[in-house]
Amino acid sequence: MSSNTYDVVRVSAKGQATIPKELREKFGIETPGRVRFRESDSGEIVVEPVPRPSELRGRLAGDEYERGEVLEKLREFRDTERTEERPRRAATANGDE
């Protein structure tokens, strides 16, 4: 895995940071858009772009799936998105964001 160093960015009091333009372009992070934060097995923070539902259209077209399996995967994806959105909405409603 290559290690590139980019500019250090400031994290605001609200926990916001700006992703450098070079990285947004390199990894296809659109603005406005969404990213997912996760921890790697080695303990590093990984930031991944989250594709829009329209970008997922047709991705499974050539794959072999049992009847209803694609629908189930879509439901799981939507449920995950809703679960992740709840804490942010609650923080916004409370004026924390």
mmCIF file of C-alpha atoms in Angstrom:
data_model
loop_
_atom_site.group_PDB
_atom_site.id
_atom_site.type_symbol
_atom_site.label_atom_id
_atom_site.label_comp_id
_atom_site.label_asym_id
_atom_site.label_seq_id
_atom_site.Cartn_x
_atom_site.Cartn_y
_atom_site.Cartn_z
ATOM 1 C CA MET A 1 0.000 0.000 0.000
ATOM 2 C CA SER A 2 1.502 3.325 -0.991
ATOM 3 C CA SER A 3 1.552 6.162 1.469
ATOM 4 C CA ASN A 4 1.039 9.659 0.129
ATOM 5 C CA THR A 5 1.147 12.753 2.286
ATOM 6 C CA TYR A 6 -1.370 15.511 1.696
ATOM 7 C CA ASP A 7 -1.908 18.874 3.302
ATOM 8 C CA VAL A 8 -2.940 18.859 6.924
ATOM 9 C CA VAL A 9 -6.522 20.067 7.299
ATOM 10 C CA ARG A 10 -8.159 21.708 10.281
ATOM 11 C CA VAL A 11 -11.078 20.041 12.026
ATOM 12 C CA SER A 12 -13.653 22.606 13.133
ATOM 13 C CA ALA A 13 -15.377 22.699 16.513
ATOM 14 C CA LYS A 14 -18.291 20.922 14.820
ATOM 15 C CA GLY A 15 -16.000 18.105 13.671
ATOM 16 C CA GLN A 16 -15.979 19.221 10.045
ATOM 17 C CA ALA A 17 -12.933 18.918 7.799
ATOM 18 C CA THR A 18 -12.423 19.774 4.146
ATOM 19 C CA ILE A 19 -11.209 16.971 1.892
ATOM 20 C CA PRO A 20 -8.470 18.431 -0.353
ATOM 21 C CA LYS A 21 -9.546 18.968 -3.965
ATOM 22 C CA GLU A 22 -6.783 16.699 -5.273
ATOM 23 C CA LEU A 23 -8.157 13.782 -3.236
ATOM 24 C CA ARG A 24 -11.795 14.506 -4.145
ATOM 25 C CA GLU A 25 -10.875 14.437 -7.833
ATOM 26 C CA LYS A 26 -8.630 11.376 -7.551
ATOM 27 C CA PHE A 27 -11.229 9.278 -5.738
ATOM 28 C CA GLY A 28 -14.383 10.631 -7.382
ATOM 29 C CA ILE A 29 -15.859 12.286 -4.325
ATOM 30 C CA GLU A 30 -18.544 14.630 -5.614
ATOM 31 C CA THR A 31 -19.760 17.762 -3.873
ATOM 32 C CA PRO A 32 -22.285 17.704 -2.502
ATOM 33 C CA GLY A 33 -21.832 14.048 -1.782
ATOM 34 C CA ARG A 34 -21.349 11.497 0.940
ATOM 35 C CA VAL A 35 -18.381 9.620 2.323
ATOM 36 C CA ARG A 36 -18.183 6.751 4.786
ATOM 37 C CA PHE A 37 -15.631 6.564 7.595
ATOM 38 C CA ARG A 38 -14.467 3.149 8.748
ATOM 39 C CA GLU A 39 -11.552 1.689 10.636
ATOM 40 C CA SER A 40 -9.201 -0.666 8.786
ATOM 41 C CA ASP A 41 -7.941 -3.896 10.298
ATOM 42 C CA SER A 42 -4.683 -2.090 11.098
ATOM 43 C CA GLY A 43 -6.518 0.691 12.977
ATOM 44 C CA GLU A 44 -6.287 3.384 10.298
ATOM 45 C CA ILE A 45 -9.219 5.659 9.439
ATOM 46 C CA VAL A 46 -10.462 5.008 5.912
ATOM 47 C CA VAL A 47 -12.658 7.513 4.056
ATOM 48 C CA GLU A 48 -14.651 6.019 1.175
ATOM 49 C CA PRO A 49 -16.982 7.716 -1.284
ATOM 50 C CA VAL A 50 -20.568 6.438 -1.065
ATOM 51 C CA PRO A 51 -22.048 5.958 -4.533
ATOM 52 C CA ARG A 52 -25.402 7.506 -5.301
ATOM 53 C CA PRO A 53 -28.209 5.009 -5.940
ATOM 54 C CA SER A 54 -28.299 6.095 -9.599
ATOM 55 C CA GLU A 55 -24.640 5.071 -9.943
ATOM 56 C CA LEU A 56 -25.487 1.555 -8.750
ATOM 57 C CA ARG A 57 -28.092 1.017 -11.452
ATOM 58 C CA GLY A 58 -27.192 -2.003 -13.591
ATOM 59 C CA ARG A 59 -24.167 -3.081 -11.520
ATOM 60 C CA LEU A 60 -25.636 -6.484 -10.802
ATOM 61 C CA ALA A 61 -26.952 -7.067 -14.316
ATOM 62 C CA GLY A 62 -24.454 -9.788 -15.295
ATOM 63 C CA ASP A 63 -24.195 -11.475 -11.900
ATOM 64 C CA GLU A 64 -26.008 -14.671 -10.973
ATOM 65 C CA TYR A 65 -28.449 -14.052 -8.127
ATOM 66 C CA GLU A 66 -31.319 -16.063 -6.746
ATOM 67 C CA ARG A 67 -34.807 -14.611 -7.173
ATOM 68 C CA GLY A 68 -35.334 -11.751 -4.701
ATOM 69 C CA GLU A 69 -31.683 -11.601 -3.612
ATOM 70 C CA VAL A 70 -30.995 -8.289 -5.367
ATOM 71 C CA LEU A 71 -34.066 -6.729 -3.756
ATOM 72 C CA GLU A 72 -32.894 -7.981 -0.357
ATOM 73 C CA LYS A 73 -29.433 -6.445 -0.900
ATOM 74 C CA LEU A 74 -31.053 -3.131 -1.850
ATOM 75 C CA ARG A 75 -33.169 -3.200 1.313
ATOM 76 C CA GLU A 76 -30.063 -3.895 3.426
ATOM 77 C CA PHE A 77 -28.276 -0.947 1.786
ATOM 78 C CA ARG A 78 -31.226 1.376 2.420
ATOM 79 C CA ASP A 79 -31.562 0.215 6.039
ATOM 80 C CA THR A 80 -27.848 0.868 6.622
ATOM 81 C CA GLU A 81 -28.160 4.364 5.152
ATOM 82 C CA ARG A 82 -31.210 5.145 7.326
ATOM 83 C CA THR A 83 -29.506 3.862 10.475
ATOM 84 C CA GLU A 84 -26.422 5.987 9.809
ATOM 85 C CA GLU A 85 -28.559 9.062 9.064
ATOM 86 C CA ARG A 86 -30.569 8.973 12.347
ATOM 87 C CA PRO A 87 -27.812 10.197 14.715
ATOM 88 C CA ARG A 88 -26.937 13.060 12.358
ATOM 89 C CA ARG A 89 -30.563 14.153 12.080
ATOM 90 C CA ALA A 90 -30.964 14.013 15.864
ATOM 91 C CA ALA A 91 -27.823 16.130 16.321
ATOM 92 C CA THR A 92 -29.101 18.654 13.774
ATOM 93 C CA ALA A 93 -32.482 18.857 15.502
ATOM 94 C CA ASN A 94 -30.753 19.477 18.823
ATOM 95 C CA GLY A 95 -28.607 22.242 17.329
ATOM 96 C CA ASP A 96 -25.401 20.237 17.771
ATOM 97 C CA GLU A 97 -24.452 20.462 14.117
#
